[in-house]
Amino acid sequence: CLGRVGGDEFAVLLHDTSLEAAEAAMARVQTALARAAFACDGRTFGLNCSIGVAELNGEAPDVDWLLRAADAACYVAKEEGRNRIRCYRESDQSLSRRRRELEWVANTQLAIAEHRLLLHAQLIVAVDDPGRLQYEVLVRLLDREGQLHAPGTFLPAMERHGQAMALDRYVVDAVVAQLSADPAHLAELDLCHVNVSAQSVADPVFLAHVASQLDRHPGVARKLCFEITETAVIGNLPAACRFIGAMRARGGRIALDDFGSGLSSFAYLKRLPVDILKIDGAFIRDLANGEADLALVRSMSQMGQALGKVTIAEWVESDDVVQQLAALGIRYVQGYAVHVPCPLSELIRHGATRPQLVPA
């Protein structure tokens, strides 16, 4: 039985066939396709395909598991150079890992549809003015058993399989809805940070959607800061500049996240219209234990000051590091030393106890 799953994906069901025999059958399919071609506008195009094979037996839990297993094998076949055949075997760690990723993609898509993605927030504290209300929105997935999952569990799978934009769109829409529904909180708010993936930054459909949201809610737009990673900017500078320009034109601000992780940071920074630099937490985490990180953070702080950028240090885990950062001229800190993330609705409803920091 042959059926089209969608797009350029097809499923083949072979009856009473072993895994080895199925692999041989799919090799014959590849050979037949290689001999075929089609013509368009005077050009001839050859055909090839990547194939993932999974065995339907008593150990397969259900049809969804079977399709994800075949899909995982197909993805690995593509990664290994395309036009290949891979058979799914539980003993193959790369295939098992890919199947688990696909399960997380399916679970996250279902969570989006069922509104089980919850918004949390972590305060970003001004060392010299702790009374200012600024925070970063963080997403959590609530599964059907009631367990919360951090983004590190499901976000990499969504990004790997090209689904990050659906997640970003959900978060932006939810943030805009919550902020616009509470004018008192919006008036008190200094800035709300929202993360945007590299895939979304490069997608004109996402740009149009967010721009439309901000046009409908100009008061919210002026309180939003979109965080994009340094690697996303380096990977597609023209698209990043288009996104940055559109957001800033509507009153939004831009933070360059994970600053220092790229190789050409200082070279492009002077011509990149961002407002905030968020120093990569890898440099902050061991700040008290070595001179190298201290020197690097000092240079990033000086560069930010010279270019008129606000600098924020992430992963701040102790009061000693807070004092060190203040001495280096870092105005804002974020991390468990100053605030443990809480539900955004709680922050909006009750406010938060903001730490009283004493600058060094």
Tab-separated table of N, CA and C in Angstrom, residues 82-221:
chain	number	residue	atom	x	y	z
A	82	ARG	N	21.515	12.284	2.235
A	82	ARG	CA	20.324	12.159	1.384
A	82	ARG	C	20.455	11.005	0.389
A	83	ASN	N	19.296	10.657	-0.169
A	83	ASN	CA	19.212	9.538	-1.118
A	83	ASN	C	19.782	8.259	-0.498
A	84	ARG	N	19.451	8.051	0.783
A	84	ARG	CA	19.924	6.885	1.515
A	84	ARG	C	18.746	6.182	2.182
A	85	ILE	N	19.002	4.989	2.690
A	85	ILE	CA	18.000	4.212	3.412
A	85	ILE	C	18.528	3.939	4.811
A	86	ARG	N	17.698	4.226	5.828
A	86	ARG	CA	18.071	3.876	7.196
A	86	ARG	C	16.936	3.080	7.819
A	87	CYS	N	17.270	1.989	8.477
A	87	CYS	CA	16.297	1.163	9.181
A	87	CYS	C	16.327	1.513	10.668
A	88	TYR	N	15.131	1.629	11.241
A	88	TYR	CA	15.057	1.972	12.660
A	88	TYR	C	15.304	0.731	13.510
A	89	ARG	N	16.261	0.863	14.421
A	89	ARG	CA	16.531	-0.187	15.408
A	89	ARG	C	16.742	0.484	16.764
A	90	GLU	N	16.103	-0.053	17.796
A	90	GLU	CA	16.212	0.543	19.128
A	90	GLU	C	17.655	0.601	19.613
A	91	SER	N	18.489	-0.318	19.161
A	91	SER	CA	19.884	-0.343	19.590
A	91	SER	C	20.701	0.801	19.000
A	92	ASP	N	20.168	1.452	17.967
A	92	ASP	CA	20.856	2.578	17.337
A	92	ASP	C	20.542	3.840	18.134
A	93	GLN	N	21.519	4.337	18.872
A	93	GLN	CA	21.286	5.466	19.771
A	93	GLN	C	20.878	6.740	19.036
A	94	SER	N	21.461	6.977	17.858
A	94	SER	CA	21.116	8.186	17.112
A	94	SER	C	19.658	8.148	16.663
A	95	LEU	N	19.184	6.971	16.271
A	95	LEU	CA	17.793	6.848	15.858
A	95	LEU	C	16.844	6.947	17.047
A	96	SER	N	17.208	6.343	18.162
A	96	SER	CA	16.369	6.437	19.363
A	96	SER	C	16.271	7.883	19.831
A	97	ARG	N	17.406	8.591	19.782
A	97	ARG	CA	17.399	9.995	20.188
A	97	ARG	C	16.518	10.819	19.255
A	98	ARG	N	16.607	10.564	17.954
A	98	ARG	CA	15.793	11.304	17.003
A	98	ARG	C	14.296	11.001	17.180
A	99	ARG	N	13.960	9.745	17.489
A	99	ARG	CA	12.549	9.425	17.726
A	99	ARG	C	12.035	10.178	18.953
A	100	ARG	N	12.861	10.262	20.001
A	100	ARG	CA	12.438	11.008	21.191
A	100	ARG	C	12.247	12.483	20.865
A	101	GLU	N	13.098	13.013	20.003
A	101	GLU	CA	12.932	14.401	19.580
A	101	GLU	C	11.596	14.599	18.868
A	102	LEU	N	11.276	13.681	17.974
A	102	LEU	CA	10.017	13.780	17.245
A	102	LEU	C	8.827	13.660	18.195
A	103	GLU	N	8.975	12.861	19.241
A	103	GLU	CA	7.907	12.767	20.232
A	103	GLU	C	7.719	14.107	20.941
A	104	TRP	N	8.842	14.790	21.245
A	104	TRP	CA	8.736	16.095	21.885
A	104	TRP	C	8.119	17.116	20.945
A	105	VAL	N	8.430	17.028	19.651
A	105	VAL	CA	7.802	17.929	18.682
A	105	VAL	C	6.288	17.724	18.687
A	106	ALA	N	5.863	16.460	18.627
A	106	ALA	CA	4.428	16.157	18.634
A	106	ALA	C	3.783	16.615	19.939
A	107	ASN	N	4.456	16.374	21.069
A	107	ASN	CA	3.910	16.782	22.360
A	107	ASN	C	3.801	18.300	22.474
A	108	THR	N	4.795	19.007	21.937
A	108	THR	CA	4.777	20.475	22.012
A	108	THR	C	3.692	21.040	21.111
A	109	GLN	N	3.547	20.489	19.920
A	109	GLN	CA	2.476	20.939	19.031
A	109	GLN	C	1.113	20.734	19.678
A	110	LEU	N	0.939	19.608	20.362
A	110	LEU	CA	-0.317	19.340	21.053
A	110	LEU	C	-0.509	20.310	22.217
A	111	ALA	N	0.578	20.611	22.933
A	111	ALA	CA	0.496	21.563	24.043
A	111	ALA	C	0.103	22.956	23.547
A	112	ILE	N	0.610	23.346	22.400
A	112	ILE	CA	0.230	24.633	21.812
A	112	ILE	C	-1.260	24.640	21.497
A	113	ALA	N	-1.729	23.564	20.873
A	113	ALA	CA	-3.149	23.482	20.503
A	113	ALA	C	-4.051	23.479	21.736
A	114	GLU	N	-3.568	22.886	22.827
A	114	GLU	CA	-4.384	22.775	24.035
A	114	GLU	C	-4.057	23.846	25.078
A	115	HIS	N	-3.264	24.849	24.686
A	115	HIS	CA	-2.905	25.977	25.559
A	115	HIS	C	-2.252	25.494	26.859
A	116	ARG	N	-1.335	24.542	26.721
A	116	ARG	CA	-0.596	24.028	27.874
A	116	ARG	C	0.841	24.542	27.908
A	117	LEU	N	1.137	25.568	27.115
A	117	LEU	CA	2.418	26.264	27.243
A	117	LEU	C	2.200	27.438	28.189
A	118	LEU	N	2.903	27.431	29.309
A	118	LEU	CA	2.694	28.426	30.346
A	118	LEU	C	3.837	29.443	30.352
A	119	LEU	N	3.482	30.691	30.600
A	119	LEU	CA	4.477	31.760	30.633
A	119	LEU	C	4.952	32.001	32.061
A	120	HIS	N	6.260	31.917	32.251
A	120	HIS	CA	6.897	32.299	33.499
A	120	HIS	C	7.744	33.542	33.231
A	121	ALA	N	8.314	34.099	34.262
A	121	ALA	CA	9.134	35.300	34.083
A	121	ALA	C	10.211	35.353	35.150
A	122	GLN	N	11.355	35.931	34.773
A	122	GLN	CA	12.452	36.149	35.719
A	122	GLN	C	12.851	37.614	35.670
A	123	LEU	N	12.912	38.231	36.841
A	123	LEU	CA	13.247	39.649	36.915
A	123	LEU	C	14.659	39.919	36.414
A	124	ILE	N	14.822	41.061	35.775
A	124	ILE	CA	16.124	41.619	35.417
A	124	ILE	C	16.279	42.872	36.270
A	125	VAL	N	17.246	42.860	37.173
A	125	VAL	CA	17.327	43.884	38.218
A	125	VAL	C	18.407	44.908	37.888
A	126	ALA	N	18.028	46.179	37.980
A	126	ALA	CA	18.997	47.267	37.821
A	126	ALA	C	19.764	47.431	39.126
A	127	VAL	N	21.076	47.295	39.061
A	127	VAL	CA	21.902	47.367	40.273
A	127	VAL	C	21.752	48.716	40.961
A	128	ASP	N	21.663	49.790	40.166
A	128	ASP	CA	21.593	51.126	40.750
A	128	ASP	C	20.163	51.625	40.936
A	129	ASP	N	19.160	50.836	40.513
A	129	ASP	CA	17.766	51.252	40.661
A	129	ASP	C	16.872	50.016	40.718
A	130	PRO	N	16.890	49.261	41.826
A	130	PRO	CA	16.151	48.004	41.916
A	130	PRO	C	14.643	48.156	41.785
A	131	GLY	N	14.125	49.363	41.901
A	131	GLY	CA	12.685	49.569	41.820
A	131	GLY	C	12.117	49.454	40.419
A	132	ARG	N	12.950	49.439	39.396
A	132	ARG	CA	12.454	49.343	38.020
A	132	ARG	C	11.999	47.920	37.744
A	133	LEU	N	10.874	47.795	37.046
A	133	LEU	CA	10.297	46.477	36.768
A	133	LEU	C	10.647	46.042	35.343
A	134	GLN	N	11.515	45.076	35.252
A	134	GLN	CA	11.942	44.528	33.965
A	134	GLN	C	12.110	43.019	34.142
A	135	TYR	N	11.689	42.245	33.153
A	135	TYR	CA	11.801	40.797	33.276
A	135	TYR	C	11.857	40.142	31.897
A	136	GLU	N	12.326	38.888	31.901
A	136	GLU	CA	12.348	38.068	30.693
A	136	GLU	C	11.268	37.003	30.808
A	137	VAL	N	10.504	36.827	29.742
A	137	VAL	CA	9.470	35.797	29.715
A	137	VAL	C	10.098	34.456	29.370
A	138	LEU	N	9.756	33.445	30.133
A	138	LEU	CA	10.250	32.086	29.942
A	138	LEU	C	9.056	31.161	29.751
A	139	VAL	N	9.194	30.156	28.907
A	139	VAL	CA	8.070	29.271	28.615
A	139	VAL	C	8.275	27.923	29.298
A	140	ARG	N	7.187	27.358	29.787
A	140	ARG	CA	7.181	26.023	30.390
A	140	ARG	C	6.082	25.197	29.722
A	141	LEU	N	6.349	23.901	29.550
A	141	LEU	CA	5.348	23.005	28.976
A	141	LEU	C	4.724	22.174	30.087
A	142	LEU	N	3.412	22.253	30.203
A	142	LEU	CA	2.672	21.451	31.166
A	142	LEU	C	2.120	20.228	30.444
A	143	ASP	N	2.623	19.041	30.791
A	143	ASP	CA	2.145	17.847	30.098
A	143	ASP	C	0.796	17.404	30.667
A	144	ARG	N	0.225	16.394	30.059
A	144	ARG	CA	-1.117	15.961	30.455
A	144	ARG	C	-1.138	15.307	31.832
A	145	GLU	N	0.026	14.954	32.348
A	145	GLU	CA	0.107	14.379	33.692
A	145	GLU	C	0.337	15.455	34.751
A	146	GLY	N	0.411	16.728	34.312
A	146	GLY	CA	0.569	17.829	35.247
A	146	GLY	C	2.002	18.192	35.572
A	147	GLN	N	2.968	17.622	34.861
A	147	GLN	CA	4.376	17.924	35.123
A	147	GLN	C	4.850	19.073	34.245
A	148	LEU	N	5.626	19.994	34.836
A	148	LEU	CA	6.183	21.125	34.092
A	148	LEU	C	7.541	20.759	33.505
A	149	HIS	N	7.779	21.192	32.262
A	149	HIS	CA	9.049	20.921	31.599
A	149	HIS	C	9.674	22.247	31.164
A	150	ALA	N	10.958	22.399	31.453
A	150	ALA	CA	11.701	23.597	31.054
A	150	ALA	C	11.952	23.574	29.547
A	151	PRO	N	12.209	24.726	28.934
A	151	PRO	CA	12.389	24.784	27.483
A	151	PRO	C	13.547	23.948	26.959
A	152	GLY	N	14.558	23.699	27.789
A	152	GLY	CA	15.666	22.861	27.351
A	152	GLY	C	15.240	21.450	27.009
A	153	THR	N	14.057	21.051	27.476
A	153	THR	CA	13.546	19.713	27.205
A	153	THR	C	12.951	19.598	25.817
A	154	PHE	N	12.219	20.633	25.383
A	154	PHE	CA	11.468	20.539	24.130
A	154	PHE	C	11.894	21.534	23.060
A	155	LEU	N	12.504	22.643	23.444
A	155	LEU	CA	12.858	23.658	22.458
A	155	LEU	C	13.894	23.184	21.440
A	156	PRO	N	14.973	22.479	21.843
A	156	PRO	CA	15.937	22.008	20.836
A	156	PRO	C	15.298	21.126	19.765
A	157	ALA	N	14.351	20.280	20.164
A	157	ALA	CA	13.677	19.423	19.189
A	157	ALA	C	12.840	20.260	18.228
A	158	MET	N	12.160	21.263	18.742
A	158	MET	CA	11.351	22.136	17.877
A	158	MET	C	12.241	22.883	16.886
A	159	GLU	N	13.386	23.346	17.341
A	159	GLU	CA	14.296	24.067	16.456
A	159	GLU	C	14.898	23.142	15.406
A	160	ARG	N	15.307	21.941	15.832
A	160	ARG	CA	15.929	21.004	14.904
A	160	ARG	C	14.976	20.621	13.773
A	161	HIS	N	13.689	20.542	14.081
A	161	HIS	CA	12.711	20.098	13.087
A	161	HIS	C	11.909	21.253	12.488
A	162	GLY	N	12.453	22.466	12.600
A	162	GLY	CA	11.870	23.610	11.917
A	162	GLY	C	10.538	24.077	12.449
A	163	GLN	N	10.258	23.826	13.740
A	163	GLN	CA	8.962	24.177	14.317
A	163	GLN	C	9.054	25.304	15.346
A	164	ALA	N	10.194	25.966	15.427
A	164	ALA	CA	10.376	26.988	16.462
A	164	ALA	C	9.447	28.172	16.260
A	165	MET	N	9.084	28.481	15.020
A	165	MET	CA	8.247	29.647	14.773
A	165	MET	C	6.871	29.498	15.411
A	166	ALA	N	6.316	28.278	15.407
A	166	ALA	CA	5.014	28.057	16.035
A	166	ALA	C	5.080	28.371	17.522
A	167	LEU	N	6.184	28.005	18.155
A	167	LEU	CA	6.383	28.274	19.575
A	167	LEU	C	6.534	29.774	19.816
A	168	ASP	N	7.356	30.433	19.015
A	168	ASP	CA	7.571	31.869	19.171
A	168	ASP	C	6.278	32.653	18.967
A	169	ARG	N	5.518	32.248	17.978
A	169	ARG	CA	4.256	32.951	17.695
A	169	ARG	C	3.283	32.813	18.865
A	170	TYR	N	3.202	31.624	19.420
A	170	TYR	CA	2.330	31.397	20.579
A	170	TYR	C	2.736	32.305	21.739
A	171	VAL	N	4.041	32.359	22.022
A	171	VAL	CA	4.526	33.145	23.160
A	171	VAL	C	4.274	34.635	22.939
A	172	VAL	N	4.589	35.141	21.754
A	172	VAL	CA	4.368	36.563	21.472
A	172	VAL	C	2.896	36.914	21.626
A	173	ASP	N	2.023	36.094	21.055
A	173	ASP	CA	0.585	36.367	21.148
A	173	ASP	C	0.118	36.359	22.601
A	174	ALA	N	0.609	35.383	23.383
A	174	ALA	CA	0.196	35.281	24.779
A	174	ALA	C	0.698	36.467	25.596
A	175	VAL	N	1.928	36.894	25.350
A	175	VAL	CA	2.486	38.040	26.068
A	175	VAL	C	1.707	39.304	25.750
A	176	VAL	N	1.451	39.547	24.475
A	176	VAL	CA	0.703	40.737	24.073
A	176	VAL	C	-0.683	40.728	24.703
A	177	ALA	N	-1.333	39.564	24.720
A	177	ALA	CA	-2.674	39.465	25.298
A	177	ALA	C	-2.653	39.769	26.795
A	178	GLN	N	-1.681	39.206	27.523
A	178	GLN	CA	-1.640	39.422	28.968
A	178	GLN	C	-1.287	40.865	29.323
A	179	LEU	N	-0.346	41.448	28.612
A	179	LEU	CA	0.050	42.821	28.928
A	179	LEU	C	-1.045	43.819	28.564
A	180	SER	N	-1.677	43.621	27.433
A	180	SER	CA	-2.720	44.560	27.008
A	180	SER	C	-3.956	44.466	27.902
A	181	ALA	N	-4.132	43.333	28.584
A	181	ALA	CA	-5.303	43.159	29.449
A	181	ALA	C	-5.123	43.802	30.816
A	182	ASP	N	-3.919	44.289	31.129
A	182	ASP	CA	-3.662	44.870	32.452
A	182	ASP	C	-2.948	46.213	32.316
A	183	PRO	N	-3.699	47.286	32.093
A	183	PRO	CA	-3.084	48.616	31.890
A	183	PRO	C	-2.249	49.079	33.078
A	184	ALA	N	-2.652	48.716	34.300
A	184	ALA	CA	-1.895	49.167	35.473
A	184	ALA	C	-0.502	48.543	35.488
A	185	HIS	N	-0.437	47.266	35.190
A	185	HIS	CA	0.873	46.610	35.131
A	185	HIS	C	1.701	47.167	33.985
A	186	LEU	N	1.051	47.407	32.863
A	186	LEU	CA	1.763	47.930	31.696
A	186	LEU	C	2.361	49.298	32.003
A	187	ALA	N	1.637	50.109	32.762
A	187	ALA	CA	2.145	51.435	33.116
A	187	ALA	C	3.352	51.329	34.041
A	188	GLU	N	3.345	50.335	34.929
A	188	GLU	CA	4.461	50.137	35.858
A	188	GLU	C	5.673	49.503	35.190
A	189	LEU	N	5.423	48.722	34.147
A	189	LEU	CA	6.475	47.924	33.496
A	189	LEU	C	7.483	48.804	32.771
A	190	ASP	N	8.741	48.489	32.983
A	190	ASP	CA	9.804	49.166	32.245
A	190	ASP	C	10.071	48.447	30.923
A	191	LEU	N	10.252	47.116	30.993
A	191	LEU	CA	10.552	46.365	29.774
A	191	LEU	C	10.260	44.883	30.003
A	192	CYS	N	9.672	44.248	29.001
A	192	CYS	CA	9.400	42.814	28.999
A	192	CYS	C	10.181	42.181	27.851
A	193	HIS	N	11.071	41.245	28.164
A	193	HIS	CA	11.915	40.597	27.168
A	193	HIS	C	11.261	39.314	26.670
A	194	VAL	N	11.260	39.133	25.341
A	194	VAL	CA	10.700	37.931	24.720
A	194	VAL	C	11.744	37.356	23.767
A	195	ASN	N	12.007	36.061	23.884
A	195	ASN	CA	12.994	35.414	23.019
A	195	ASN	C	12.400	35.078	21.657
A	196	VAL	N	13.207	35.254	20.621
A	196	VAL	CA	12.805	34.913	19.261
A	196	VAL	C	13.903	34.063	18.633
A	197	SER	N	13.537	32.922	18.072
A	197	SER	CA	14.516	31.994	17.512
A	197	SER	C	15.072	32.500	16.185
A	198	ALA	N	16.176	31.910	15.765
A	198	ALA	CA	16.781	32.268	14.480
A	198	ALA	C	15.827	31.975	13.325
A	199	GLN	N	15.074	30.883	13.411
A	199	GLN	CA	14.127	30.539	12.350
A	199	GLN	C	13.057	31.615	12.199
A	200	SER	N	12.557	32.117	13.324
A	200	SER	CA	11.515	33.141	13.267
A	200	SER	C	12.056	34.461	12.751
A	201	VAL	N	13.265	34.818	13.183
A	201	VAL	CA	13.873	36.074	12.735
A	201	VAL	C	13.997	36.103	11.211
A	202	ALA	N	14.273	34.957	10.615
A	202	ALA	CA	14.486	34.887	9.169
A	202	ALA	C	13.197	34.696	8.385
A	203	ASP	N	12.072	34.520	9.043
A	203	ASP	CA	10.824	34.196	8.354
A	203	ASP	C	9.963	35.439	8.161
A	204	PRO	N	9.685	35.851	6.920
A	204	PRO	CA	8.875	37.055	6.688
A	204	PRO	C	7.439	36.916	7.177
A	205	VAL	N	6.921	35.691	7.226
A	205	VAL	CA	5.553	35.489	7.732
A	205	VAL	C	5.488	35.822	9.220
A	206	PHE	N	6.495	35.373	9.965
A	206	PHE	CA	6.545	35.691	11.394
A	206	PHE	C	6.707	37.196	11.599
A	207	LEU	N	7.569	37.816	10.828
A	207	LEU	CA	7.772	39.261	10.933
A	207	LEU	C	6.466	40.009	10.701
A	208	ALA	N	5.718	39.625	9.666
A	208	ALA	CA	4.456	40.287	9.365
A	208	ALA	C	3.450	40.101	10.502
A	209	HIS	N	3.433	38.913	11.082
A	209	HIS	CA	2.485	38.638	12.165
A	209	HIS	C	2.803	39.486	13.396
A	210	VAL	N	4.065	39.515	13.804
A	210	VAL	CA	4.437	40.283	14.992
A	210	VAL	C	4.235	41.776	14.750
A	211	ALA	N	4.591	42.243	13.562
A	211	ALA	CA	4.392	43.655	13.242
A	211	ALA	C	2.913	44.029	13.334
A	212	SER	N	2.050	43.136	12.868
A	212	SER	CA	0.609	43.382	12.957
A	212	SER	C	0.144	43.454	14.407
A	213	GLN	N	0.661	42.555	15.236
A	213	GLN	CA	0.308	42.571	16.661
A	213	GLN	C	0.729	43.898	17.305
A	214	LEU	N	1.943	44.343	17.014
A	214	LEU	CA	2.439	45.575	17.618
A	214	LEU	C	1.677	46.796	17.098
A	215	ASP	N	1.285	46.760	15.837
A	215	ASP	CA	0.495	47.867	15.290
A	215	ASP	C	-0.856	47.985	15.990
A	216	ARG	N	-1.422	46.822	16.383
A	216	ARG	CA	-2.716	46.843	17.070
A	216	ARG	C	-2.573	47.213	18.546
A	217	HIS	N	-1.379	47.038	19.093
A	217	HIS	CA	-1.156	47.318	20.521
A	217	HIS	C	0.092	48.174	20.687
A	218	PRO	N	0.057	49.427	20.264
A	218	PRO	CA	1.263	50.268	20.320
A	218	PRO	C	1.777	50.488	21.734
A	219	GLY	N	0.871	50.503	22.726
A	219	GLY	CA	1.312	50.666	24.105
A	219	GLY	C	2.145	49.486	24.573
A	220	VAL	N	1.766	48.297	24.163
A	220	VAL	CA	2.540	47.104	24.496
A	220	VAL	C	3.862	47.095	23.734
A	221	ALA	N	3.810	47.508	22.471
A	221	ALA	CA	5.013	47.496	21.622
A	221	ALA	C	6.153	48.264	22.267
